[in-house]
Amino acid sequence: MGAAALPPGPGTDPELAALLTAMPAMPPLSAETLPMFRSHARSRVEPLLEGRRVERREVAVRGRDGHDLAMTVIAPDTGSDRPPSACVLWLHGGGMVMGDRFAQLDIPLEWLDELGVVVASIEYRLAPEATGTALVEDAFAGLAWIAGHAAEIGADPARTVVAGTSAGGGIAAGLVLLARDRGVPVAAQLLVCPMLDHRNRTVSSRQFAGPGVWSCEENAFGWSSVLGGAGPAAVSPYVSPAVATDLSGLPTTYLDAGSAEVFRDEVVDYASRVWAAGGQAELHVWAGGCHGFDSLHPGAALSVSARRARLDWLRRTLSA
């Protein structure tokens, strides 16, 4: 008997549903299975850079509490006379508990190819070893490093974009709130199916319980890991941006989600609250998209459309 297939959630796009059912299902994510998930989630950057004319450097970024964080900086290799370009600080996904700085890096590398941006990806610490604001503070250290080394990496410090997917999207949103409150400028934020709300109680959270790409139960595990037993009153908006009471003063924002995923409703709500605070946000809810659909199956028609929409938004934003 073959391995169990990964079941698509209700309302999943037919092409994606067929691709998902061809993927083997994983056991439920838990403290016991997390080491296996982490091993499975390890990524390599070399295949992504093959055939690309880029300069890659590895740097050590000093975290707020004195530890060193690895960060990969990738820039277009167009010669020494290249004018300063925008820089994207990329924050990987993985439910706050797994993944590395090379995960989903194909997404921002497309922006490097098309727009000539510098891409920097920080190895933020993971839960449950790191909890509370530690992950966001690690991301802030990466942002501060870019600001202090912009000339060295050929970046324009006035055009730094904070971007991330899934957990990385949530950390990106928290980082932008933190940067706003500390007076550190960010030009734009691009949040791909972001993990924004630790409460895990929206309609879409309950709708996508059980086995799937990222279920309500897995979401609860990820959040409990990063919160470390903190009570509701102690949850910082930098950790769970959905609880932030003030979304004013944010840079222009792009958010997207699939209609067939846990994060759908919290993403829609966050965009609505940015608008209500007088901010500018572009929201896309991709009909039939499961969580991370464009990372899992970048060649699917829906994924191609989603990636093109982000690229077009970024092009417009950086040329404004």
PDB file of C-alpha atoms in Angstrom:
ATOM      1  CA  MET A   1       0.000   0.000   0.000  1.00  0.00           C
ATOM      2  CA  GLY A   2       1.358   3.448  -0.942  1.00  0.00           C
ATOM      3  CA  ALA A   3       1.850   6.389   1.367  1.00  0.00           C
ATOM      4  CA  ALA A   4      -1.186   8.413   2.327  1.00  0.00           C
ATOM      5  CA  ALA A   5      -1.792  11.431   0.136  1.00  0.00           C
ATOM      6  CA  LEU A   6      -1.996  15.017   1.349  1.00  0.00           C
ATOM      7  CA  PRO A   7      -5.714  15.870   1.357  1.00  0.00           C
ATOM      8  CA  PRO A   8      -6.755  19.203  -0.169  1.00  0.00           C
ATOM      9  CA  GLY A   9      -8.985  21.425   1.932  1.00  0.00           C
ATOM     10  CA  PRO A  10     -12.518  22.407   0.961  1.00  0.00           C
ATOM     11  CA  GLY A  11     -12.700  24.777  -1.990  1.00  0.00           C
ATOM     12  CA  THR A  12      -9.167  24.104  -3.206  1.00  0.00           C
ATOM     13  CA  ASP A  13      -8.439  24.973  -6.831  1.00  0.00           C
ATOM     14  CA  PRO A  14      -8.787  21.771  -8.936  1.00  0.00           C
ATOM     15  CA  GLU A  15      -5.262  21.942 -10.368  1.00  0.00           C
ATOM     16  CA  LEU A  16      -3.774  22.460  -6.923  1.00  0.00           C
ATOM     17  CA  ALA A  17      -5.973  19.714  -5.462  1.00  0.00           C
ATOM     18  CA  ALA A  18      -4.616  17.224  -7.991  1.00  0.00           C
ATOM     19  CA  LEU A  19      -1.035  18.267  -7.229  1.00  0.00           C
ATOM     20  CA  LEU A  20      -1.598  18.021  -3.472  1.00  0.00           C
ATOM     21  CA  THR A  21      -3.037  14.524  -3.650  1.00  0.00           C
ATOM     22  CA  ALA A  22       0.153  13.451  -5.433  1.00  0.00           C
ATOM     23  CA  MET A  23       2.198  14.559  -2.414  1.00  0.00           C
ATOM     24  CA  PRO A  24       2.733  12.205   0.550  1.00  0.00           C
ATOM     25  CA  ALA A  25       1.081  13.243   3.809  1.00  0.00           C
ATOM     26  CA  MET A  26       3.272  13.986   6.816  1.00  0.00           C
ATOM     27  CA  PRO A  27       2.448  12.974  10.394  1.00  0.00           C
ATOM     28  CA  PRO A  28       0.902  15.666  12.603  1.00  0.00           C
ATOM     29  CA  LEU A  29       3.320  18.404  13.661  1.00  0.00           C
ATOM     30  CA  SER A  30       4.132  18.104  17.364  1.00  0.00           C
ATOM     31  CA  ALA A  31       7.036  18.400  19.764  1.00  0.00           C
ATOM     32  CA  GLU A  32       7.852  14.762  18.995  1.00  0.00           C
ATOM     33  CA  THR A  33       7.784  15.110  15.204  1.00  0.00           C
ATOM     34  CA  LEU A  34       9.353  18.593  15.011  1.00  0.00           C
ATOM     35  CA  PRO A  35      12.940  17.266  14.540  1.00  0.00           C
ATOM     36  CA  MET A  36      11.761  15.274  11.518  1.00  0.00           C
ATOM     37  CA  PHE A  37       9.961  18.313  10.087  1.00  0.00           C
ATOM     38  CA  ARG A  38      13.045  20.454  10.600  1.00  0.00           C
ATOM     39  CA  SER A  39      15.216  17.928   8.801  1.00  0.00           C
ATOM     40  CA  HIS A  40      12.726  17.776   5.941  1.00  0.00           C
ATOM     41  CA  ALA A  41      12.559  21.594   5.733  1.00  0.00           C
ATOM     42  CA  ARG A  42      16.295  22.194   5.272  1.00  0.00           C
ATOM     43  CA  SER A  43      17.033  24.084   2.069  1.00  0.00           C
ATOM     44  CA  ARG A  44      20.047  24.660  -0.185  1.00  0.00           C
ATOM     45  CA  VAL A  45      20.768  27.935  -1.913  1.00  0.00           C
ATOM     46  CA  GLU A  46      23.249  26.695  -4.522  1.00  0.00           C
ATOM     47  CA  PRO A  47      20.647  25.241  -6.928  1.00  0.00           C
ATOM     48  CA  LEU A  48      18.742  28.543  -6.801  1.00  0.00           C
ATOM     49  CA  LEU A  49      21.821  30.557  -7.751  1.00  0.00           C
ATOM     50  CA  GLU A  50      22.935  28.308 -10.585  1.00  0.00           C
ATOM     51  CA  GLY A  51      22.785  30.237 -13.851  1.00  0.00           C
ATOM     52  CA  ARG A  52      22.159  33.574 -12.136  1.00  0.00           C
ATOM     53  CA  ARG A  53      24.702  36.413 -12.365  1.00  0.00           C
ATOM     54  CA  VAL A  54      24.807  37.385  -8.724  1.00  0.00           C
ATOM     55  CA  GLU A  55      27.206  38.209  -5.933  1.00  0.00           C
ATOM     56  CA  ARG A  56      26.610  36.273  -2.726  1.00  0.00           C
ATOM     57  CA  ARG A  57      28.057  37.098   0.651  1.00  0.00           C
ATOM     58  CA  GLU A  58      27.552  35.560   4.060  1.00  0.00           C
ATOM     59  CA  VAL A  59      27.608  37.945   7.002  1.00  0.00           C
ATOM     60  CA  ALA A  60      27.236  37.656  10.765  1.00  0.00           C
ATOM     61  CA  VAL A  61      24.657  40.009  12.242  1.00  0.00           C
ATOM     62  CA  ARG A  62      24.844  40.799  15.957  1.00  0.00           C
ATOM     63  CA  GLY A  63      21.472  40.227  17.612  1.00  0.00           C
ATOM     64  CA  ARG A  64      19.961  42.493  20.243  1.00  0.00           C
ATOM     65  CA  ASP A  65      21.017  40.182  23.078  1.00  0.00           C
ATOM     66  CA  GLY A  66      24.553  39.697  21.759  1.00  0.00           C
ATOM     67  CA  HIS A  67      24.271  36.497  19.729  1.00  0.00           C
ATOM     68  CA  ASP A  68      25.326  36.226  16.075  1.00  0.00           C
ATOM     69  CA  LEU A  69      22.846  35.534  13.292  1.00  0.00           C
ATOM     70  CA  ALA A  70      23.762  34.330   9.813  1.00  0.00           C
ATOM     71  CA  MET A  71      22.465  36.438   6.940  1.00  0.00           C
ATOM     72  CA  THR A  72      22.854  35.788   3.222  1.00  0.00           C
ATOM     73  CA  VAL A  73      23.047  38.839   0.944  1.00  0.00           C
ATOM     74  CA  ILE A  74      22.570  38.329  -2.784  1.00  0.00           C
ATOM     75  CA  ALA A  75      23.010  41.192  -5.246  1.00  0.00           C
ATOM     76  CA  PRO A  76      22.942  41.431  -9.038  1.00  0.00           C
ATOM     77  CA  ASP A  77      26.445  41.061 -10.496  1.00  0.00           C
ATOM     78  CA  THR A  78      26.322  43.965 -12.916  1.00  0.00           C
ATOM     79  CA  GLY A  79      29.680  45.592 -12.268  1.00  0.00           C
ATOM     80  CA  SER A  80      31.075  48.178  -9.915  1.00  0.00           C
ATOM     81  CA  ASP A  81      29.163  51.050 -11.515  1.00  0.00           C
ATOM     82  CA  ARG A  82      25.757  49.610 -10.579  1.00  0.00           C
ATOM     83  CA  PRO A  83      23.616  52.352  -8.997  1.00  0.00           C
ATOM     84  CA  PRO A  84      22.191  51.665  -5.534  1.00  0.00           C
ATOM     85  CA  SER A  85      19.057  49.539  -5.722  1.00  0.00           C
ATOM     86  CA  ALA A  86      16.211  48.642  -3.431  1.00  0.00           C
ATOM     87  CA  CYS A  87      16.898  45.950  -0.852  1.00  0.00           C
ATOM     88  CA  VAL A  88      14.449  43.239   0.208  1.00  0.00           C
ATOM     89  CA  LEU A  89      14.846  41.794   3.692  1.00  0.00           C
ATOM     90  CA  TRP A  90      13.370  38.292   3.311  1.00  0.00           C
ATOM     91  CA  LEU A  91      11.900  36.329   6.229  1.00  0.00           C
ATOM     92  CA  HIS A  92      11.281  32.657   5.559  1.00  0.00           C
ATOM     93  CA  GLY A  93       8.239  30.590   6.477  1.00  0.00           C
ATOM     94  CA  GLY A  94       7.978  27.518   8.657  1.00  0.00           C
ATOM     95  CA  GLY A  95       5.356  28.102  11.315  1.00  0.00           C
ATOM     96  CA  MET A  96       7.858  29.871  13.622  1.00  0.00           C
ATOM     97  CA  VAL A  97       9.383  26.450  14.396  1.00  0.00           C
ATOM     98  CA  MET A  98      11.233  25.293  11.269  1.00  0.00           C
ATOM     99  CA  GLY A  99      12.835  26.436   8.018  1.00  0.00           C
ATOM    100  CA  ASP A 100      16.021  28.387   7.326  1.00  0.00           C
ATOM    101  CA  ARG A 101      17.132  31.519   5.498  1.00  0.00           C
ATOM    102  CA  PHE A 102      17.182  29.713   2.143  1.00  0.00           C
ATOM    103  CA  ALA A 103      13.556  28.545   2.380  1.00  0.00           C
ATOM    104  CA  GLN A 104      11.227  29.997  -0.283  1.00  0.00           C
ATOM    105  CA  LEU A 105      14.152  32.144  -1.463  1.00  0.00           C
ATOM    106  CA  ASP A 106      13.075  31.536  -5.058  1.00  0.00           C
ATOM    107  CA  ILE A 107      10.318  34.118  -4.476  1.00  0.00           C
ATOM    108  CA  PRO A 108      12.540  37.163  -3.810  1.00  0.00           C
ATOM    109  CA  LEU A 109      15.157  35.934  -6.297  1.00  0.00           C
ATOM    110  CA  GLU A 110      12.532  36.443  -8.995  1.00  0.00           C
ATOM    111  CA  TRP A 111      12.392  40.084  -7.872  1.00  0.00           C
ATOM    112  CA  LEU A 112      16.180  40.269  -8.138  1.00  0.00           C
ATOM    113  CA  ASP A 113      15.977  38.903 -11.690  1.00  0.00           C
ATOM    114  CA  GLU A 114      13.219  41.258 -12.795  1.00  0.00           C
ATOM    115  CA  LEU A 115      13.869  44.419 -10.765  1.00  0.00           C
ATOM    116  CA  GLY A 116      17.533  44.248  -9.811  1.00  0.00           C
ATOM    117  CA  VAL A 117      16.895  44.369  -6.067  1.00  0.00           C
ATOM    118  CA  VAL A 118      19.379  43.199  -3.455  1.00  0.00           C
ATOM    119  CA  VAL A 119      18.013  40.295  -1.387  1.00  0.00           C
ATOM    120  CA  ALA A 120      19.037  39.728   2.235  1.00  0.00           C
ATOM    121  CA  SER A 121      17.714  36.734   4.177  1.00  0.00           C
ATOM    122  CA  ILE A 122      18.263  36.464   7.932  1.00  0.00           C
ATOM    123  CA  GLU A 123      18.517  33.232   9.929  1.00  0.00           C
ATOM    124  CA  TYR A 124      16.203  34.239  12.760  1.00  0.00           C
ATOM    125  CA  ARG A 125      16.014  31.886  15.722  1.00  0.00           C
ATOM    126  CA  LEU A 126      13.165  29.401  15.946  1.00  0.00           C
ATOM    127  CA  ALA A 127      10.636  28.479  18.601  1.00  0.00           C
ATOM    128  CA  PRO A 128      10.389  26.787  21.029  1.00  0.00           C
ATOM    129  CA  GLU A 129      14.091  27.463  21.708  1.00  0.00           C
ATOM    130  CA  ALA A 130      13.424  31.191  21.168  1.00  0.00           C
ATOM    131  CA  THR A 131      10.162  32.689  22.331  1.00  0.00           C
ATOM    132  CA  GLY A 132       8.289  35.967  22.583  1.00  0.00           C
ATOM    133  CA  THR A 133       9.778  38.888  20.692  1.00  0.00           C
ATOM    134  CA  ALA A 134      13.090  37.097  20.061  1.00  0.00           C
ATOM    135  CA  LEU A 135      12.238  36.201  16.453  1.00  0.00           C
ATOM    136  CA  VAL A 136      11.138  39.753  15.622  1.00  0.00           C
ATOM    137  CA  GLU A 137      14.192  41.234  17.347  1.00  0.00           C
ATOM    138  CA  ASP A 138      16.388  38.971  15.217  1.00  0.00           C
ATOM    139  CA  ALA A 139      14.647  40.311  12.123  1.00  0.00           C
ATOM    140  CA  PHE A 140      15.149  43.877  13.405  1.00  0.00           C
ATOM    141  CA  ALA A 141      18.878  43.159  13.716  1.00  0.00           C
ATOM    142  CA  GLY A 142      18.884  42.253  10.027  1.00  0.00           C
ATOM    143  CA  LEU A 143      17.079  45.469   9.137  1.00  0.00           C
ATOM    144  CA  ALA A 144      19.534  47.529  11.187  1.00  0.00           C
ATOM    145  CA  TRP A 145      22.487  45.781   9.533  1.00  0.00           C
ATOM    146  CA  ILE A 146      21.140  46.666   6.073  1.00  0.00           C
ATOM    147  CA  ALA A 147      20.751  50.318   7.094  1.00  0.00           C
ATOM    148  CA  GLY A 148      24.334  50.414   8.365  1.00  0.00           C
ATOM    149  CA  HIS A 149      25.887  48.587   5.403  1.00  0.00           C
ATOM    150  CA  ALA A 150      23.730  49.854   2.528  1.00  0.00           C
ATOM    151  CA  ALA A 151      26.619  51.382   0.567  1.00  0.00           C
ATOM    152  CA  GLU A 152      28.695  48.230   1.033  1.00  0.00           C
ATOM    153  CA  ILE A 153      26.026  45.992  -0.535  1.00  0.00           C
ATOM    154  CA  GLY A 154      24.922  48.470  -3.203  1.00  0.00           C
ATOM    155  CA  ALA A 155      21.540  49.180  -1.609  1.00  0.00           C
ATOM    156  CA  ASP A 156      19.537  52.373  -1.322  1.00  0.00           C
ATOM    157  CA  PRO A 157      18.684  52.732   2.399  1.00  0.00           C
ATOM    158  CA  ALA A 158      15.568  54.728   1.519  1.00  0.00           C
ATOM    159  CA  ARG A 159      14.142  51.784  -0.425  1.00  0.00           C
ATOM    160  CA  THR A 160      14.216  48.846   1.974  1.00  0.00           C
ATOM    161  CA  VAL A 161      11.297  46.435   1.617  1.00  0.00           C
ATOM    162  CA  VAL A 162      10.439  43.967   4.390  1.00  0.00           C
ATOM    163  CA  ALA A 163       8.917  40.784   2.967  1.00  0.00           C
ATOM    164  CA  GLY A 164       8.133  37.286   4.118  1.00  0.00           C
ATOM    165  CA  THR A 165       5.873  34.309   3.686  1.00  0.00           C
ATOM    166  CA  SER A 166       3.711  32.451   6.226  1.00  0.00           C
ATOM    167  CA  ALA A 167       5.467  32.729   9.619  1.00  0.00           C
ATOM    168  CA  GLY A 168       7.975  35.017   7.921  1.00  0.00           C
ATOM    169  CA  GLY A 169       5.105  37.200   6.751  1.00  0.00           C
ATOM    170  CA  GLY A 170       3.883  37.497  10.323  1.00  0.00           C
ATOM    171  CA  ILE A 171       7.379  38.300  11.573  1.00  0.00           C
ATOM    172  CA  ALA A 172       7.681  40.867   8.769  1.00  0.00           C
ATOM    173  CA  ALA A 173       4.448  42.557   9.892  1.00  0.00           C
ATOM    174  CA  GLY A 174       5.667  42.605  13.500  1.00  0.00           C
ATOM    175  CA  LEU A 175       9.044  43.955  12.408  1.00  0.00           C
ATOM    176  CA  VAL A 176       7.434  46.827  10.507  1.00  0.00           C
ATOM    177  CA  LEU A 177       5.398  47.756  13.600  1.00  0.00           C
ATOM    178  CA  LEU A 178       8.575  47.619  15.689  1.00  0.00           C
ATOM    179  CA  ALA A 179      10.534  49.675  13.134  1.00  0.00           C
ATOM    180  CA  ARG A 180       7.761  52.283  13.075  1.00  0.00           C
ATOM    181  CA  ASP A 181       7.834  52.580  16.861  1.00  0.00           C
ATOM    182  CA  ARG A 182      11.645  52.853  16.921  1.00  0.00           C
ATOM    183  CA  GLY A 183      11.729  55.410  14.129  1.00  0.00           C
ATOM    184  CA  VAL A 184      13.483  53.168  11.592  1.00  0.00           C
ATOM    185  CA  PRO A 185      12.204  53.783   8.049  1.00  0.00           C
ATOM    186  CA  VAL A 186      10.820  50.973   5.884  1.00  0.00           C
ATOM    187  CA  ALA A 187       9.703  51.748   2.321  1.00  0.00           C
ATOM    188  CA  ALA A 188       7.152  48.942   1.944  1.00  0.00           C
ATOM    189  CA  GLN A 189       6.051  45.591   3.351  1.00  0.00           C
ATOM    190  CA  LEU A 190       5.062  42.562   1.303  1.00  0.00           C
ATOM    191  CA  LEU A 191       3.262  39.895   3.325  1.00  0.00           C
ATOM    192  CA  VAL A 192       2.640  36.546   1.620  1.00  0.00           C
ATOM    193  CA  CYS A 193      -0.052  34.455   3.391  1.00  0.00           C
ATOM    194  CA  PRO A 194       1.181  35.871   6.722  1.00  0.00           C
ATOM    195  CA  MET A 195       0.750  34.253  10.135  1.00  0.00           C
ATOM    196  CA  LEU A 196      -0.708  37.222  12.018  1.00  0.00           C
ATOM    197  CA  ASP A 197      -3.018  36.107  14.836  1.00  0.00           C
ATOM    198  CA  HIS A 198      -2.135  33.830  17.744  1.00  0.00           C
ATOM    199  CA  ARG A 199      -5.798  33.488  18.728  1.00  0.00           C
ATOM    200  CA  ASN A 200      -6.454  31.014  15.892  1.00  0.00           C
ATOM    201  CA  ARG A 201     -10.217  31.445  16.136  1.00  0.00           C
ATOM    202  CA  THR A 202     -11.406  32.864  12.812  1.00  0.00           C
ATOM    203  CA  VAL A 203     -13.886  31.057  10.573  1.00  0.00           C
ATOM    204  CA  SER A 204     -11.079  30.041   8.217  1.00  0.00           C
ATOM    205  CA  SER A 205      -9.010  28.713  11.139  1.00  0.00           C
ATOM    206  CA  ARG A 206     -11.813  26.336  12.082  1.00  0.00           C
ATOM    207  CA  GLN A 207     -12.679  25.580   8.458  1.00  0.00           C
ATOM    208  CA  PHE A 208      -9.257  24.089   7.756  1.00  0.00           C
ATOM    209  CA  ALA A 209      -8.827  21.781  10.716  1.00  0.00           C
ATOM    210  CA  GLY A 210      -7.430  18.299  10.285  1.00  0.00           C
ATOM    211  CA  PRO A 211      -4.760  17.060   7.865  1.00  0.00           C
ATOM    212  CA  GLY A 212      -3.637  19.559   5.265  1.00  0.00           C
ATOM    213  CA  VAL A 213      -0.814  21.854   4.207  1.00  0.00           C
ATOM    214  CA  TRP A 214      -1.077  23.930   7.420  1.00  0.00           C
ATOM    215  CA  SER A 215      -4.002  23.098   9.657  1.00  0.00           C
ATOM    216  CA  CYS A 216      -5.693  24.777  12.582  1.00  0.00           C
ATOM    217  CA  GLU A 217      -4.005  22.270  14.889  1.00  0.00           C
ATOM    218  CA  GLU A 218      -0.541  22.882  13.421  1.00  0.00           C
ATOM    219  CA  ASN A 219      -1.148  26.606  13.674  1.00  0.00           C
ATOM    220  CA  ALA A 220      -1.962  26.195  17.375  1.00  0.00           C
ATOM    221  CA  PHE A 221       1.276  24.244  17.866  1.00  0.00           C
ATOM    222  CA  GLY A 222       3.339  26.920  16.129  1.00  0.00           C
ATOM    223  CA  TRP A 223       1.816  29.698  18.201  1.00  0.00           C
ATOM    224  CA  SER A 224       2.098  27.844  21.510  1.00  0.00           C
ATOM    225  CA  SER A 225       5.770  27.203  20.715  1.00  0.00           C
ATOM    226  CA  VAL A 226       6.595  30.874  20.143  1.00  0.00           C
ATOM    227  CA  LEU A 227       4.441  32.206  22.991  1.00  0.00           C
ATOM    228  CA  GLY A 228       6.116  29.930  25.504  1.00  0.00           C
ATOM    229  CA  GLY A 229       3.173  29.823  27.893  1.00  0.00           C
ATOM    230  CA  ALA A 230       2.557  33.578  27.922  1.00  0.00           C
ATOM    231  CA  GLY A 231      -0.984  34.535  28.906  1.00  0.00           C
ATOM    232  CA  PRO A 232      -3.209  36.486  26.496  1.00  0.00           C
ATOM    233  CA  ALA A 233      -2.448  39.826  28.134  1.00  0.00           C
ATOM    234  CA  ALA A 234       1.288  39.280  27.673  1.00  0.00           C
ATOM    235  CA  VAL A 235       1.233  38.678  23.902  1.00  0.00           C
ATOM    236  CA  SER A 236       3.072  41.497  22.176  1.00  0.00           C
ATOM    237  CA  PRO A 237       1.666  42.990  18.960  1.00  0.00           C
ATOM    238  CA  TYR A 238       5.173  42.610  17.535  1.00  0.00           C
ATOM    239  CA  VAL A 239       4.705  38.850  17.920  1.00  0.00           C
ATOM    240  CA  SER A 240       1.016  38.659  16.972  1.00  0.00           C
ATOM    241  CA  PRO A 241       0.388  41.750  14.809  1.00  0.00           C
ATOM    242  CA  ALA A 242      -3.379  41.133  14.699  1.00  0.00           C
ATOM    243  CA  VAL A 243      -3.638  42.334  18.310  1.00  0.00           C
ATOM    244  CA  ALA A 244      -1.980  45.690  17.542  1.00  0.00           C
ATOM    245  CA  THR A 245      -4.398  48.497  18.376  1.00  0.00           C
ATOM    246  CA  ASP A 246      -2.672  51.078  16.156  1.00  0.00           C
ATOM    247  CA  LEU A 247      -1.935  50.318  12.502  1.00  0.00           C
ATOM    248  CA  SER A 248      -1.373  53.929  11.506  1.00  0.00           C
ATOM    249  CA  GLY A 249       1.889  55.139  10.036  1.00  0.00           C
ATOM    250  CA  LEU A 250       2.724  51.900   8.240  1.00  0.00           C
ATOM    251  CA  PRO A 251       4.428  51.867   4.842  1.00  0.00           C
ATOM    252  CA  THR A 252       2.531  50.828   1.734  1.00  0.00           C
ATOM    253  CA  THR A 253       1.525  47.204   2.154  1.00  0.00           C
ATOM    254  CA  TYR A 254       0.812  44.166   0.000  1.00  0.00           C
ATOM    255  CA  LEU A 255      -1.023  41.191   1.497  1.00  0.00           C
ATOM    256  CA  ASP A 256      -2.262  37.992  -0.038  1.00  0.00           C
ATOM    257  CA  ALA A 257      -3.722  34.649   0.986  1.00  0.00           C
ATOM    258  CA  GLY A 258      -5.561  31.741  -0.535  1.00  0.00           C
ATOM    259  CA  SER A 259      -9.280  31.362  -0.028  1.00  0.00           C
ATOM    260  CA  ALA A 260      -8.698  27.733   1.048  1.00  0.00           C
ATOM    261  CA  GLU A 261      -6.321  28.293   3.968  1.00  0.00           C
ATOM    262  CA  VAL A 262      -6.246  28.966   7.691  1.00  0.00           C
ATOM    263  CA  PHE A 263      -4.881  32.514   7.374  1.00  0.00           C
ATOM    264  CA  ARG A 264      -7.496  33.840   4.936  1.00  0.00           C
ATOM    265  CA  ASP A 265      -9.665  35.740   7.412  1.00  0.00           C
ATOM    266  CA  GLU A 266      -6.906  37.255   9.536  1.00  0.00           C
ATOM    267  CA  VAL A 267      -5.186  38.559   6.387  1.00  0.00           C
ATOM    268  CA  VAL A 268      -8.407  40.156   5.133  1.00  0.00           C
ATOM    269  CA  ASP A 269      -9.003  41.684   8.564  1.00  0.00           C
ATOM    270  CA  TYR A 270      -5.479  43.089   8.758  1.00  0.00           C
ATOM    271  CA  ALA A 271      -5.791  44.742   5.349  1.00  0.00           C
ATOM    272  CA  SER A 272      -9.143  46.247   6.368  1.00  0.00           C
ATOM    273  CA  ARG A 273      -7.622  47.668   9.542  1.00  0.00           C
ATOM    274  CA  VAL A 274      -4.711  49.203   7.620  1.00  0.00           C
ATOM    275  CA  TRP A 275      -7.261  50.958   5.380  1.00  0.00           C
ATOM    276  CA  ALA A 276      -9.284  52.063   8.415  1.00  0.00           C
ATOM    277  CA  ALA A 277      -6.132  53.618   9.895  1.00  0.00           C
ATOM    278  CA  GLY A 278      -5.620  55.647   6.718  1.00  0.00           C
ATOM    279  CA  GLY A 279      -2.903  53.437   5.256  1.00  0.00           C
ATOM    280  CA  GLN A 280      -2.442  52.065   1.770  1.00  0.00           C
ATOM    281  CA  ALA A 281      -2.757  48.311   1.247  1.00  0.00           C
ATOM    282  CA  GLU A 282      -3.301  46.031  -1.693  1.00  0.00           C
ATOM    283  CA  LEU A 283      -5.059  42.750  -0.876  1.00  0.00           C
ATOM    284  CA  HIS A 284      -5.393  39.616  -3.006  1.00  0.00           C
ATOM    285  CA  VAL A 285      -7.355  36.543  -1.946  1.00  0.00           C
ATOM    286  CA  TRP A 286      -6.589  33.859  -4.495  1.00  0.00           C
ATOM    287  CA  ALA A 287      -9.661  31.728  -5.147  1.00  0.00           C
ATOM    288  CA  GLY A 288      -8.892  28.097  -4.369  1.00  0.00           C
ATOM    289  CA  GLY A 289      -5.394  28.761  -3.063  1.00  0.00           C
ATOM    290  CA  CYS A 290      -4.227  26.532  -0.212  1.00  0.00           C
ATOM    291  CA  HIS A 291      -1.582  27.739   2.208  1.00  0.00           C
ATOM    292  CA  GLY A 292       1.745  28.347   0.470  1.00  0.00           C
ATOM    293  CA  PHE A 293       0.376  27.203  -2.876  1.00  0.00           C
ATOM    294  CA  ASP A 294       2.808  29.241  -4.946  1.00  0.00           C
ATOM    295  CA  SER A 295       5.799  27.884  -3.009  1.00  0.00           C
ATOM    296  CA  LEU A 296       4.626  24.278  -3.214  1.00  0.00           C
ATOM    297  CA  HIS A 297       3.644  24.402  -6.889  1.00  0.00           C
ATOM    298  CA  PRO A 298       5.071  27.519  -8.561  1.00  0.00           C
ATOM    299  CA  GLY A 299       4.118  26.292 -12.026  1.00  0.00           C
ATOM    300  CA  ALA A 300       0.384  26.019 -11.325  1.00  0.00           C
ATOM    301  CA  ALA A 301      -1.742  28.616 -13.100  1.00  0.00           C
ATOM    302  CA  LEU A 302      -2.899  30.213  -9.833  1.00  0.00           C
ATOM    303  CA  SER A 303       0.693  30.393  -8.563  1.00  0.00           C
ATOM    304  CA  VAL A 304       1.882  32.094 -11.747  1.00  0.00           C
ATOM    305  CA  SER A 305      -0.848  34.716 -11.350  1.00  0.00           C
ATOM    306  CA  ALA A 306      -0.045  35.311  -7.677  1.00  0.00           C
ATOM    307  CA  ARG A 307       3.671  35.715  -8.301  1.00  0.00           C
ATOM    308  CA  ARG A 308       3.061  38.058 -11.205  1.00  0.00           C
ATOM    309  CA  ALA A 309       0.735  40.240  -9.107  1.00  0.00           C
ATOM    310  CA  ARG A 310       3.381  40.623  -6.379  1.00  0.00           C
ATOM    311  CA  LEU A 311       6.065  41.443  -8.899  1.00  0.00           C
ATOM    312  CA  ASP A 312       3.853  44.046 -10.587  1.00  0.00           C
ATOM    313  CA  TRP A 313       3.029  45.661  -7.224  1.00  0.00           C
ATOM    314  CA  LEU A 314       6.686  45.761  -6.236  1.00  0.00           C
ATOM    315  CA  ARG A 315       7.642  47.281  -9.575  1.00  0.00           C
ATOM    316  CA  ARG A 316       5.023  50.014  -9.179  1.00  0.00           C
ATOM    317  CA  THR A 317       5.983  50.648  -5.562  1.00  0.00           C
ATOM    318  CA  LEU A 318       9.712  50.942  -6.198  1.00  0.00           C
ATOM    319  CA  SER A 319       9.246  53.186  -9.217  1.00  0.00           C
ATOM    320  CA  ALA A 320       6.895  55.613  -7.412  1.00  0.00           C
TER     321      ALA A 320
END
